[in-house]
Amino acid sequence: MAGDKVLVLCATGPAGIVLLRELLHRKHPTIAYVVQGTMEDTASLSEVIARAYIIVSLLGPNDMRGPMPYPDYYSSMFPLMREHNVKRILGMCTPAVADPRDNFSMLVNIFIQRIVQLLAPSAYQCMQTIARVFREEAQELDWTLFRITAIPGNADNESWAMDRVHSTYVGYVGDKGWKYWTNRSGLARWLVDTVEQGQ
């Protein structure tokens, strides 16, 4: 049986901090799972997944040149979610991963998908692999990959309170209203809306 908490992965960066602020502001019981050292401790991961009913993951590359363990981490996580009856996960990705429903955008199609592939191949490949792992290994789970590019905004309490009014575009790349950036606090508000509304 699933638990009663929102499990946040990668909660120590600026986006994670504002997400935690939003969850606590709305009084959601929350676990911020922080890994120190390697990401291979599946016993600890299993313990926290057992206490959750939904996972919001902000895992992604923060060093464009180094190794990227995240796809393997998801491969370990999905069986644990099934074991503990946790059905829903929201995972971060970027527009470097194309969707057939996207429209052409010069910024995405030329800069993000081509230049990033050349200049930061490890990060680019990480995003492609994360998307493949979700598509191939998250069967029977209710998953969403939200794709973001630039996420400006500060993580301090005053900035979060002021910036959370920003709206977040929901849709495909190149559709009406799509923009290059999403404010961190607006993203956090959308993520918590999604948690609450089961979108």
mmCIF file of the C-alpha atoms, coordinates in Angstrom:
data_MODEL
# 
_entry.id   MODEL 
# 
loop_
_atom_site.group_PDB 
_atom_site.id 
_atom_site.type_symbol 
_atom_site.label_atom_id 
_atom_site.label_alt_id 
_atom_site.label_comp_id 
_atom_site.label_asym_id 
_atom_site.label_entity_id 
_atom_site.label_seq_id 
_atom_site.pdbx_PDB_ins_code 
_atom_site.Cartn_x 
_atom_site.Cartn_y 
_atom_site.Cartn_z 
_atom_site.occupancy 
_atom_site.B_iso_or_equiv 
_atom_site.pdbx_formal_charge 
_atom_site.auth_seq_id 
_atom_site.auth_comp_id 
_atom_site.auth_asym_id 
_atom_site.auth_atom_id 
_atom_site.pdbx_PDB_model_num 
ATOM 1   C CA . MET A 1 1   ? 0.000  0.000  0.000   1.00 0.00 ? 1   MET A CA 1 
ATOM 2   C CA . ALA A 1 2   ? 1.327  3.444  -0.945  1.00 0.00 ? 2   ALA A CA 1 
ATOM 3   C CA . GLY A 1 3   ? 2.274  5.961  1.717   1.00 0.00 ? 3   GLY A CA 1 
ATOM 4   C CA . ASP A 1 4   ? 0.948  9.484  2.260   1.00 0.00 ? 4   ASP A CA 1 
ATOM 5   C CA . LYS A 1 5   ? 3.889  11.723 1.396   1.00 0.00 ? 5   LYS A CA 1 
ATOM 6   C CA . VAL A 1 6   ? 5.274  13.571 -1.608  1.00 0.00 ? 6   VAL A CA 1 
ATOM 7   C CA . LEU A 1 7   ? 8.794  12.338 -2.292  1.00 0.00 ? 7   LEU A CA 1 
ATOM 8   C CA . VAL A 1 8   ? 11.084 14.967 -3.825  1.00 0.00 ? 8   VAL A CA 1 
ATOM 9   C CA . LEU A 1 9   ? 14.311 13.841 -5.458  1.00 0.00 ? 9   LEU A CA 1 
ATOM 10  C CA . CYS A 1 10  ? 17.168 16.313 -5.890  1.00 0.00 ? 10  CYS A CA 1 
ATOM 11  C CA . ALA A 1 11  ? 15.687 18.767 -3.410  1.00 0.00 ? 11  ALA A CA 1 
ATOM 12  C CA . THR A 1 12  ? 18.869 20.686 -2.567  1.00 0.00 ? 12  THR A CA 1 
ATOM 13  C CA . GLY A 1 13  ? 19.227 22.821 -5.713  1.00 0.00 ? 13  GLY A CA 1 
ATOM 14  C CA . PRO A 1 14  ? 17.372 26.119 -6.186  1.00 0.00 ? 14  PRO A CA 1 
ATOM 15  C CA . ALA A 1 15  ? 14.446 24.468 -8.031  1.00 0.00 ? 15  ALA A CA 1 
ATOM 16  C CA . GLY A 1 16  ? 14.182 21.820 -5.312  1.00 0.00 ? 16  GLY A CA 1 
ATOM 17  C CA . ILE A 1 17  ? 14.224 24.396 -2.535  1.00 0.00 ? 17  ILE A CA 1 
ATOM 18  C CA . VAL A 1 18  ? 11.361 26.411 -4.028  1.00 0.00 ? 18  VAL A CA 1 
ATOM 19  C CA . LEU A 1 19  ? 9.444  23.170 -4.640  1.00 0.00 ? 19  LEU A CA 1 
ATOM 20  C CA . LEU A 1 20  ? 9.843  22.296 -0.958  1.00 0.00 ? 20  LEU A CA 1 
ATOM 21  C CA . ARG A 1 21  ? 8.697  25.822 0.001   1.00 0.00 ? 21  ARG A CA 1 
ATOM 22  C CA . GLU A 1 22  ? 5.558  25.381 -2.138  1.00 0.00 ? 22  GLU A CA 1 
ATOM 23  C CA . LEU A 1 23  ? 4.780  21.909 -0.778  1.00 0.00 ? 23  LEU A CA 1 
ATOM 24  C CA . LEU A 1 24  ? 5.198  23.001 2.832   1.00 0.00 ? 24  LEU A CA 1 
ATOM 25  C CA . HIS A 1 25  ? 3.235  26.216 2.203   1.00 0.00 ? 25  HIS A CA 1 
ATOM 26  C CA . ARG A 1 26  ? 0.333  24.033 1.101   1.00 0.00 ? 26  ARG A CA 1 
ATOM 27  C CA . LYS A 1 27  ? 0.885  21.675 4.043   1.00 0.00 ? 27  LYS A CA 1 
ATOM 28  C CA . HIS A 1 28  ? 1.803  18.561 2.066   1.00 0.00 ? 28  HIS A CA 1 
ATOM 29  C CA . PRO A 1 29  ? 3.655  15.909 4.087   1.00 0.00 ? 29  PRO A CA 1 
ATOM 30  C CA . THR A 1 30  ? 6.941  15.762 2.181   1.00 0.00 ? 30  THR A CA 1 
ATOM 31  C CA . ILE A 1 31  ? 10.167 13.779 2.111   1.00 0.00 ? 31  ILE A CA 1 
ATOM 32  C CA . ALA A 1 32  ? 13.245 15.435 0.599   1.00 0.00 ? 32  ALA A CA 1 
ATOM 33  C CA . TYR A 1 33  ? 15.477 12.538 -0.387  1.00 0.00 ? 33  TYR A CA 1 
ATOM 34  C CA . VAL A 1 34  ? 19.092 13.634 -0.567  1.00 0.00 ? 34  VAL A CA 1 
ATOM 35  C CA . VAL A 1 35  ? 21.835 11.266 -1.618  1.00 0.00 ? 35  VAL A CA 1 
ATOM 36  C CA . GLN A 1 36  ? 25.331 11.762 -0.310  1.00 0.00 ? 36  GLN A CA 1 
ATOM 37  C CA . GLY A 1 37  ? 28.022 9.902  -2.203  1.00 0.00 ? 37  GLY A CA 1 
ATOM 38  C CA . THR A 1 38  ? 26.812 7.209  -4.591  1.00 0.00 ? 38  THR A CA 1 
ATOM 39  C CA . MET A 1 39  ? 23.261 6.719  -5.795  1.00 0.00 ? 39  MET A CA 1 
ATOM 40  C CA . GLU A 1 40  ? 23.364 2.944  -5.395  1.00 0.00 ? 40  GLU A CA 1 
ATOM 41  C CA . ASP A 1 41  ? 21.705 2.642  -1.986  1.00 0.00 ? 41  ASP A CA 1 
ATOM 42  C CA . THR A 1 42  ? 18.474 1.019  -3.173  1.00 0.00 ? 42  THR A CA 1 
ATOM 43  C CA . ALA A 1 43  ? 17.585 -0.099 0.377   1.00 0.00 ? 43  ALA A CA 1 
ATOM 44  C CA . SER A 1 44  ? 17.268 3.534  1.535   1.00 0.00 ? 44  SER A CA 1 
ATOM 45  C CA . LEU A 1 45  ? 15.462 4.464  -1.672  1.00 0.00 ? 45  LEU A CA 1 
ATOM 46  C CA . SER A 1 46  ? 13.005 1.626  -1.102  1.00 0.00 ? 46  SER A CA 1 
ATOM 47  C CA . GLU A 1 47  ? 12.313 2.868  2.445   1.00 0.00 ? 47  GLU A CA 1 
ATOM 48  C CA . VAL A 1 48  ? 11.399 6.371  1.314   1.00 0.00 ? 48  VAL A CA 1 
ATOM 49  C CA . ILE A 1 49  ? 9.364  5.203  -1.693  1.00 0.00 ? 49  ILE A CA 1 
ATOM 50  C CA . ALA A 1 50  ? 7.325  3.033  0.698   1.00 0.00 ? 50  ALA A CA 1 
ATOM 51  C CA . ARG A 1 51  ? 6.316  6.213  2.559   1.00 0.00 ? 51  ARG A CA 1 
ATOM 52  C CA . ALA A 1 52  ? 5.237  8.112  -0.592  1.00 0.00 ? 52  ALA A CA 1 
ATOM 53  C CA . TYR A 1 53  ? 2.234  8.166  -2.907  1.00 0.00 ? 53  TYR A CA 1 
ATOM 54  C CA . ILE A 1 54  ? 3.857  10.352 -5.594  1.00 0.00 ? 54  ILE A CA 1 
ATOM 55  C CA . ILE A 1 55  ? 7.414  11.214 -6.644  1.00 0.00 ? 55  ILE A CA 1 
ATOM 56  C CA . VAL A 1 56  ? 8.563  14.542 -8.054  1.00 0.00 ? 56  VAL A CA 1 
ATOM 57  C CA . SER A 1 57  ? 12.058 14.229 -9.480  1.00 0.00 ? 57  SER A CA 1 
ATOM 58  C CA . LEU A 1 58  ? 14.330 17.126 -10.353 1.00 0.00 ? 58  LEU A CA 1 
ATOM 59  C CA . LEU A 1 59  ? 17.225 14.793 -11.159 1.00 0.00 ? 59  LEU A CA 1 
ATOM 60  C CA . GLY A 1 60  ? 19.225 15.989 -14.101 1.00 0.00 ? 60  GLY A CA 1 
ATOM 61  C CA . PRO A 1 61  ? 22.699 16.978 -15.181 1.00 0.00 ? 61  PRO A CA 1 
ATOM 62  C CA . ASN A 1 62  ? 24.336 19.807 -13.298 1.00 0.00 ? 62  ASN A CA 1 
ATOM 63  C CA . ASP A 1 63  ? 27.780 19.201 -14.796 1.00 0.00 ? 63  ASP A CA 1 
ATOM 64  C CA . MET A 1 64  ? 27.598 19.073 -18.576 1.00 0.00 ? 64  MET A CA 1 
ATOM 65  C CA . ARG A 1 65  ? 30.827 17.084 -18.880 1.00 0.00 ? 65  ARG A CA 1 
ATOM 66  C CA . GLY A 1 66  ? 30.699 14.468 -16.125 1.00 0.00 ? 66  GLY A CA 1 
ATOM 67  C CA . PRO A 1 67  ? 29.095 11.017 -15.975 1.00 0.00 ? 67  PRO A CA 1 
ATOM 68  C CA . MET A 1 68  ? 25.317 10.910 -15.637 1.00 0.00 ? 68  MET A CA 1 
ATOM 69  C CA . PRO A 1 69  ? 23.969 8.189  -13.317 1.00 0.00 ? 69  PRO A CA 1 
ATOM 70  C CA . TYR A 1 70  ? 20.316 9.237  -13.478 1.00 0.00 ? 70  TYR A CA 1 
ATOM 71  C CA . PRO A 1 71  ? 18.941 6.860  -16.132 1.00 0.00 ? 71  PRO A CA 1 
ATOM 72  C CA . ASP A 1 72  ? 20.212 3.854  -14.157 1.00 0.00 ? 72  ASP A CA 1 
ATOM 73  C CA . TYR A 1 73  ? 18.706 5.363  -11.038 1.00 0.00 ? 73  TYR A CA 1 
ATOM 74  C CA . TYR A 1 74  ? 15.271 5.414  -12.647 1.00 0.00 ? 74  TYR A CA 1 
ATOM 75  C CA . SER A 1 75  ? 15.749 1.814  -13.755 1.00 0.00 ? 75  SER A CA 1 
ATOM 76  C CA . SER A 1 76  ? 16.250 0.908  -10.087 1.00 0.00 ? 76  SER A CA 1 
ATOM 77  C CA . MET A 1 77  ? 13.398 3.119  -8.935  1.00 0.00 ? 77  MET A CA 1 
ATOM 78  C CA . PHE A 1 78  ? 10.557 1.874  -11.132 1.00 0.00 ? 78  PHE A CA 1 
ATOM 79  C CA . PRO A 1 79  ? 10.503 -1.690 -9.709  1.00 0.00 ? 79  PRO A CA 1 
ATOM 80  C CA . LEU A 1 80  ? 10.507 -0.222 -6.183  1.00 0.00 ? 80  LEU A CA 1 
ATOM 81  C CA . MET A 1 81  ? 7.552  1.980  -7.102  1.00 0.00 ? 81  MET A CA 1 
ATOM 82  C CA . ARG A 1 82  ? 5.645  -1.093 -8.284  1.00 0.00 ? 82  ARG A CA 1 
ATOM 83  C CA . GLU A 1 83  ? 6.619  -3.012 -5.155  1.00 0.00 ? 83  GLU A CA 1 
ATOM 84  C CA . HIS A 1 84  ? 5.267  -0.228 -2.898  1.00 0.00 ? 84  HIS A CA 1 
ATOM 85  C CA . ASN A 1 85  ? 2.242  0.574  -5.099  1.00 0.00 ? 85  ASN A CA 1 
ATOM 86  C CA . VAL A 1 86  ? 3.418  4.105  -5.914  1.00 0.00 ? 86  VAL A CA 1 
ATOM 87  C CA . LYS A 1 87  ? 1.892  4.799  -9.311  1.00 0.00 ? 87  LYS A CA 1 
ATOM 88  C CA . ARG A 1 88  ? 2.726  8.442  -10.110 1.00 0.00 ? 88  ARG A CA 1 
ATOM 89  C CA . ILE A 1 89  ? 6.052  10.110 -10.967 1.00 0.00 ? 89  ILE A CA 1 
ATOM 90  C CA . LEU A 1 90  ? 6.866  13.501 -12.457 1.00 0.00 ? 90  LEU A CA 1 
ATOM 91  C CA . GLY A 1 91  ? 10.384 13.591 -13.906 1.00 0.00 ? 91  GLY A CA 1 
ATOM 92  C CA . MET A 1 92  ? 12.428 16.510 -15.190 1.00 0.00 ? 92  MET A CA 1 
ATOM 93  C CA . CYS A 1 93  ? 13.810 16.530 -18.704 1.00 0.00 ? 93  CYS A CA 1 
ATOM 94  C CA . THR A 1 94  ? 14.654 19.139 -21.355 1.00 0.00 ? 94  THR A CA 1 
ATOM 95  C CA . PRO A 1 95  ? 13.478 19.977 -24.869 1.00 0.00 ? 95  PRO A CA 1 
ATOM 96  C CA . ALA A 1 96  ? 16.627 18.190 -26.072 1.00 0.00 ? 96  ALA A CA 1 
ATOM 97  C CA . VAL A 1 97  ? 14.227 15.242 -26.018 1.00 0.00 ? 97  VAL A CA 1 
ATOM 98  C CA . ALA A 1 98  ? 11.858 15.751 -28.922 1.00 0.00 ? 98  ALA A CA 1 
ATOM 99  C CA . ASP A 1 99  ? 8.209  14.774 -28.867 1.00 0.00 ? 99  ASP A CA 1 
ATOM 100 C CA . PRO A 1 100 ? 6.393  14.011 -32.129 1.00 0.00 ? 100 PRO A CA 1 
ATOM 101 C CA . ARG A 1 101 ? 3.706  16.519 -31.098 1.00 0.00 ? 101 ARG A CA 1 
ATOM 102 C CA . ASP A 1 102 ? 6.232  19.392 -30.906 1.00 0.00 ? 102 ASP A CA 1 
ATOM 103 C CA . ASN A 1 103 ? 6.182  22.163 -33.505 1.00 0.00 ? 103 ASN A CA 1 
ATOM 104 C CA . PHE A 1 104 ? 9.339  23.547 -35.067 1.00 0.00 ? 104 PHE A CA 1 
ATOM 105 C CA . SER A 1 105 ? 11.262 26.017 -32.928 1.00 0.00 ? 105 SER A CA 1 
ATOM 106 C CA . MET A 1 106 ? 14.566 27.366 -34.196 1.00 0.00 ? 106 MET A CA 1 
ATOM 107 C CA . LEU A 1 107 ? 15.810 27.726 -30.610 1.00 0.00 ? 107 LEU A CA 1 
ATOM 108 C CA . VAL A 1 108 ? 15.044 24.098 -29.784 1.00 0.00 ? 108 VAL A CA 1 
ATOM 109 C CA . ASN A 1 109 ? 15.688 22.367 -33.089 1.00 0.00 ? 109 ASN A CA 1 
ATOM 110 C CA . ILE A 1 110 ? 18.958 24.124 -33.824 1.00 0.00 ? 110 ILE A CA 1 
ATOM 111 C CA . PHE A 1 111 ? 20.406 25.271 -30.518 1.00 0.00 ? 111 PHE A CA 1 
ATOM 112 C CA . ILE A 1 112 ? 19.167 22.846 -27.882 1.00 0.00 ? 112 ILE A CA 1 
ATOM 113 C CA . GLN A 1 113 ? 18.953 19.686 -29.941 1.00 0.00 ? 113 GLN A CA 1 
ATOM 114 C CA . ARG A 1 114 ? 21.994 20.220 -32.180 1.00 0.00 ? 114 ARG A CA 1 
ATOM 115 C CA . ILE A 1 115 ? 24.496 22.511 -30.484 1.00 0.00 ? 115 ILE A CA 1 
ATOM 116 C CA . VAL A 1 116 ? 24.004 20.980 -27.033 1.00 0.00 ? 116 VAL A CA 1 
ATOM 117 C CA . GLN A 1 117 ? 24.477 17.574 -28.633 1.00 0.00 ? 117 GLN A CA 1 
ATOM 118 C CA . LEU A 1 118 ? 27.855 18.765 -29.926 1.00 0.00 ? 118 LEU A CA 1 
ATOM 119 C CA . LEU A 1 119 ? 29.040 20.817 -26.943 1.00 0.00 ? 119 LEU A CA 1 
ATOM 120 C CA . ALA A 1 120 ? 27.614 18.785 -24.056 1.00 0.00 ? 120 ALA A CA 1 
ATOM 121 C CA . PRO A 1 121 ? 27.176 15.256 -25.438 1.00 0.00 ? 121 PRO A CA 1 
ATOM 122 C CA . SER A 1 122 ? 27.102 13.627 -22.003 1.00 0.00 ? 122 SER A CA 1 
ATOM 123 C CA . ALA A 1 123 ? 24.204 15.795 -20.787 1.00 0.00 ? 123 ALA A CA 1 
ATOM 124 C CA . TYR A 1 124 ? 22.412 15.422 -24.125 1.00 0.00 ? 124 TYR A CA 1 
ATOM 125 C CA . GLN A 1 125 ? 22.748 11.647 -24.031 1.00 0.00 ? 125 GLN A CA 1 
ATOM 126 C CA . CYS A 1 126 ? 21.592 11.597 -20.401 1.00 0.00 ? 126 CYS A CA 1 
ATOM 127 C CA . MET A 1 127 ? 18.332 13.332 -21.351 1.00 0.00 ? 127 MET A CA 1 
ATOM 128 C CA . GLN A 1 128 ? 17.765 10.986 -24.306 1.00 0.00 ? 128 GLN A CA 1 
ATOM 129 C CA . THR A 1 129 ? 18.373 7.969  -22.092 1.00 0.00 ? 129 THR A CA 1 
ATOM 130 C CA . ILE A 1 130 ? 16.091 9.231  -19.319 1.00 0.00 ? 130 ILE A CA 1 
ATOM 131 C CA . ALA A 1 131 ? 13.281 9.600  -21.869 1.00 0.00 ? 131 ALA A CA 1 
ATOM 132 C CA . ARG A 1 132 ? 13.951 6.115  -23.256 1.00 0.00 ? 132 ARG A CA 1 
ATOM 133 C CA . VAL A 1 133 ? 14.021 4.568  -19.775 1.00 0.00 ? 133 VAL A CA 1 
ATOM 134 C CA . PHE A 1 134 ? 10.673 6.174  -18.925 1.00 0.00 ? 134 PHE A CA 1 
ATOM 135 C CA . ARG A 1 135 ? 9.101  5.044  -22.201 1.00 0.00 ? 135 ARG A CA 1 
ATOM 136 C CA . GLU A 1 136 ? 10.435 1.491  -22.013 1.00 0.00 ? 136 GLU A CA 1 
ATOM 137 C CA . GLU A 1 137 ? 10.564 0.723  -18.288 1.00 0.00 ? 137 GLU A CA 1 
ATOM 138 C CA . ALA A 1 138 ? 7.770  2.720  -16.646 1.00 0.00 ? 138 ALA A CA 1 
ATOM 139 C CA . GLN A 1 139 ? 4.965  0.497  -17.890 1.00 0.00 ? 139 GLN A CA 1 
ATOM 140 C CA . GLU A 1 140 ? 1.910  0.491  -15.616 1.00 0.00 ? 140 GLU A CA 1 
ATOM 141 C CA . LEU A 1 141 ? 3.115  3.681  -13.952 1.00 0.00 ? 141 LEU A CA 1 
ATOM 142 C CA . ASP A 1 142 ? 1.489  7.082  -14.415 1.00 0.00 ? 142 ASP A CA 1 
ATOM 143 C CA . TRP A 1 143 ? 4.442  9.203  -15.516 1.00 0.00 ? 143 TRP A CA 1 
ATOM 144 C CA . THR A 1 144 ? 5.060  12.651 -16.936 1.00 0.00 ? 144 THR A CA 1 
ATOM 145 C CA . LEU A 1 145 ? 8.338  14.091 -18.159 1.00 0.00 ? 145 LEU A CA 1 
ATOM 146 C CA . PHE A 1 146 ? 8.193  17.864 -17.884 1.00 0.00 ? 146 PHE A CA 1 
ATOM 147 C CA . ARG A 1 147 ? 10.722 19.536 -20.160 1.00 0.00 ? 147 ARG A CA 1 
ATOM 148 C CA . ILE A 1 148 ? 12.363 22.761 -19.069 1.00 0.00 ? 148 ILE A CA 1 
ATOM 149 C CA . THR A 1 149 ? 15.221 24.827 -20.425 1.00 0.00 ? 149 THR A CA 1 
ATOM 150 C CA . ALA A 1 150 ? 16.077 27.958 -18.447 1.00 0.00 ? 150 ALA A CA 1 
ATOM 151 C CA . ILE A 1 151 ? 14.627 28.323 -14.954 1.00 0.00 ? 151 ILE A CA 1 
ATOM 152 C CA . PRO A 1 152 ? 15.443 31.797 -13.591 1.00 0.00 ? 152 PRO A CA 1 
ATOM 153 C CA . GLY A 1 153 ? 14.476 32.950 -10.123 1.00 0.00 ? 153 GLY A CA 1 
ATOM 154 C CA . ASN A 1 154 ? 15.990 32.841 -6.671  1.00 0.00 ? 154 ASN A CA 1 
ATOM 155 C CA . ALA A 1 155 ? 15.316 30.229 -3.985  1.00 0.00 ? 155 ALA A CA 1 
ATOM 156 C CA . ASP A 1 156 ? 15.083 32.519 -0.941  1.00 0.00 ? 156 ASP A CA 1 
ATOM 157 C CA . ASN A 1 157 ? 11.713 32.829 0.795   1.00 0.00 ? 157 ASN A CA 1 
ATOM 158 C CA . GLU A 1 158 ? 11.025 36.397 -0.345  1.00 0.00 ? 158 GLU A CA 1 
ATOM 159 C CA . SER A 1 159 ? 11.726 35.604 -4.019  1.00 0.00 ? 159 SER A CA 1 
ATOM 160 C CA . TRP A 1 160 ? 9.623  32.432 -3.850  1.00 0.00 ? 160 TRP A CA 1 
ATOM 161 C CA . ALA A 1 161 ? 6.664  34.322 -2.348  1.00 0.00 ? 161 ALA A CA 1 
ATOM 162 C CA . MET A 1 162 ? 6.894  37.056 -4.982  1.00 0.00 ? 162 MET A CA 1 
ATOM 163 C CA . ASP A 1 163 ? 7.631  34.827 -8.011  1.00 0.00 ? 163 ASP A CA 1 
ATOM 164 C CA . ARG A 1 164 ? 5.110  32.064 -7.434  1.00 0.00 ? 164 ARG A CA 1 
ATOM 165 C CA . VAL A 1 165 ? 2.485  34.145 -9.261  1.00 0.00 ? 165 VAL A CA 1 
ATOM 166 C CA . HIS A 1 166 ? 4.272  33.406 -12.565 1.00 0.00 ? 166 HIS A CA 1 
ATOM 167 C CA . SER A 1 167 ? 2.311  31.087 -14.810 1.00 0.00 ? 167 SER A CA 1 
ATOM 168 C CA . THR A 1 168 ? 3.906  28.001 -16.332 1.00 0.00 ? 168 THR A CA 1 
ATOM 169 C CA . TYR A 1 169 ? 3.307  27.020 -19.929 1.00 0.00 ? 169 TYR A CA 1 
ATOM 170 C CA . VAL A 1 170 ? 1.890  23.527 -20.303 1.00 0.00 ? 170 VAL A CA 1 
ATOM 171 C CA . GLY A 1 171 ? 1.972  22.014 -23.766 1.00 0.00 ? 171 GLY A CA 1 
ATOM 172 C CA . TYR A 1 172 ? 4.345  21.113 -26.547 1.00 0.00 ? 172 TYR A CA 1 
ATOM 173 C CA . VAL A 1 173 ? 7.375  22.962 -27.851 1.00 0.00 ? 173 VAL A CA 1 
ATOM 174 C CA . GLY A 1 174 ? 6.489  25.613 -30.415 1.00 0.00 ? 174 GLY A CA 1 
ATOM 175 C CA . ASP A 1 175 ? 2.785  25.746 -29.590 1.00 0.00 ? 175 ASP A CA 1 
ATOM 176 C CA . LYS A 1 176 ? 1.162  29.104 -28.843 1.00 0.00 ? 176 LYS A CA 1 
ATOM 177 C CA . GLY A 1 177 ? 2.422  30.447 -25.540 1.00 0.00 ? 177 GLY A CA 1 
ATOM 178 C CA . TRP A 1 178 ? 5.586  28.340 -25.449 1.00 0.00 ? 178 TRP A CA 1 
ATOM 179 C CA . LYS A 1 179 ? 8.611  30.194 -24.173 1.00 0.00 ? 179 LYS A CA 1 
ATOM 180 C CA . TYR A 1 180 ? 12.252 29.435 -23.571 1.00 0.00 ? 180 TYR A CA 1 
ATOM 181 C CA . TRP A 1 181 ? 12.167 29.940 -19.802 1.00 0.00 ? 181 TRP A CA 1 
ATOM 182 C CA . THR A 1 182 ? 10.051 28.962 -16.814 1.00 0.00 ? 182 THR A CA 1 
ATOM 183 C CA . ASN A 1 183 ? 10.360 30.745 -13.485 1.00 0.00 ? 183 ASN A CA 1 
ATOM 184 C CA . ARG A 1 184 ? 11.445 28.362 -10.687 1.00 0.00 ? 184 ARG A CA 1 
ATOM 185 C CA . SER A 1 185 ? 8.690  29.386 -8.300  1.00 0.00 ? 185 SER A CA 1 
ATOM 186 C CA . GLY A 1 186 ? 6.060  29.232 -11.042 1.00 0.00 ? 186 GLY A CA 1 
ATOM 187 C CA . LEU A 1 187 ? 7.311  25.748 -11.942 1.00 0.00 ? 187 LEU A CA 1 
ATOM 188 C CA . ALA A 1 188 ? 7.074  24.711 -8.291  1.00 0.00 ? 188 ALA A CA 1 
ATOM 189 C CA . ARG A 1 189 ? 3.505  25.996 -8.109  1.00 0.00 ? 189 ARG A CA 1 
ATOM 190 C CA . TRP A 1 190 ? 2.574  24.074 -11.282 1.00 0.00 ? 190 TRP A CA 1 
ATOM 191 C CA . LEU A 1 191 ? 4.184  20.889 -9.958  1.00 0.00 ? 191 LEU A CA 1 
ATOM 192 C CA . VAL A 1 192 ? 2.220  21.101 -6.710  1.00 0.00 ? 192 VAL A CA 1 
ATOM 193 C CA . ASP A 1 193 ? -0.986 21.917 -8.633  1.00 0.00 ? 193 ASP A CA 1 
ATOM 194 C CA . THR A 1 194 ? -0.306 18.757 -10.626 1.00 0.00 ? 194 THR A CA 1 
ATOM 195 C CA . VAL A 1 195 ? 0.254  16.733 -7.455  1.00 0.00 ? 195 VAL A CA 1 
ATOM 196 C CA . GLU A 1 196 ? -3.006 18.000 -5.979  1.00 0.00 ? 196 GLU A CA 1 
ATOM 197 C CA . GLN A 1 197 ? -5.153 17.718 -9.094  1.00 0.00 ? 197 GLN A CA 1 
ATOM 198 C CA . GLY A 1 198 ? -3.768 14.451 -10.426 1.00 0.00 ? 198 GLY A CA 1 
ATOM 199 C CA . GLN A 1 199 ? -3.217 16.014 -13.865 1.00 0.00 ? 199 GLN A CA 1 
# 
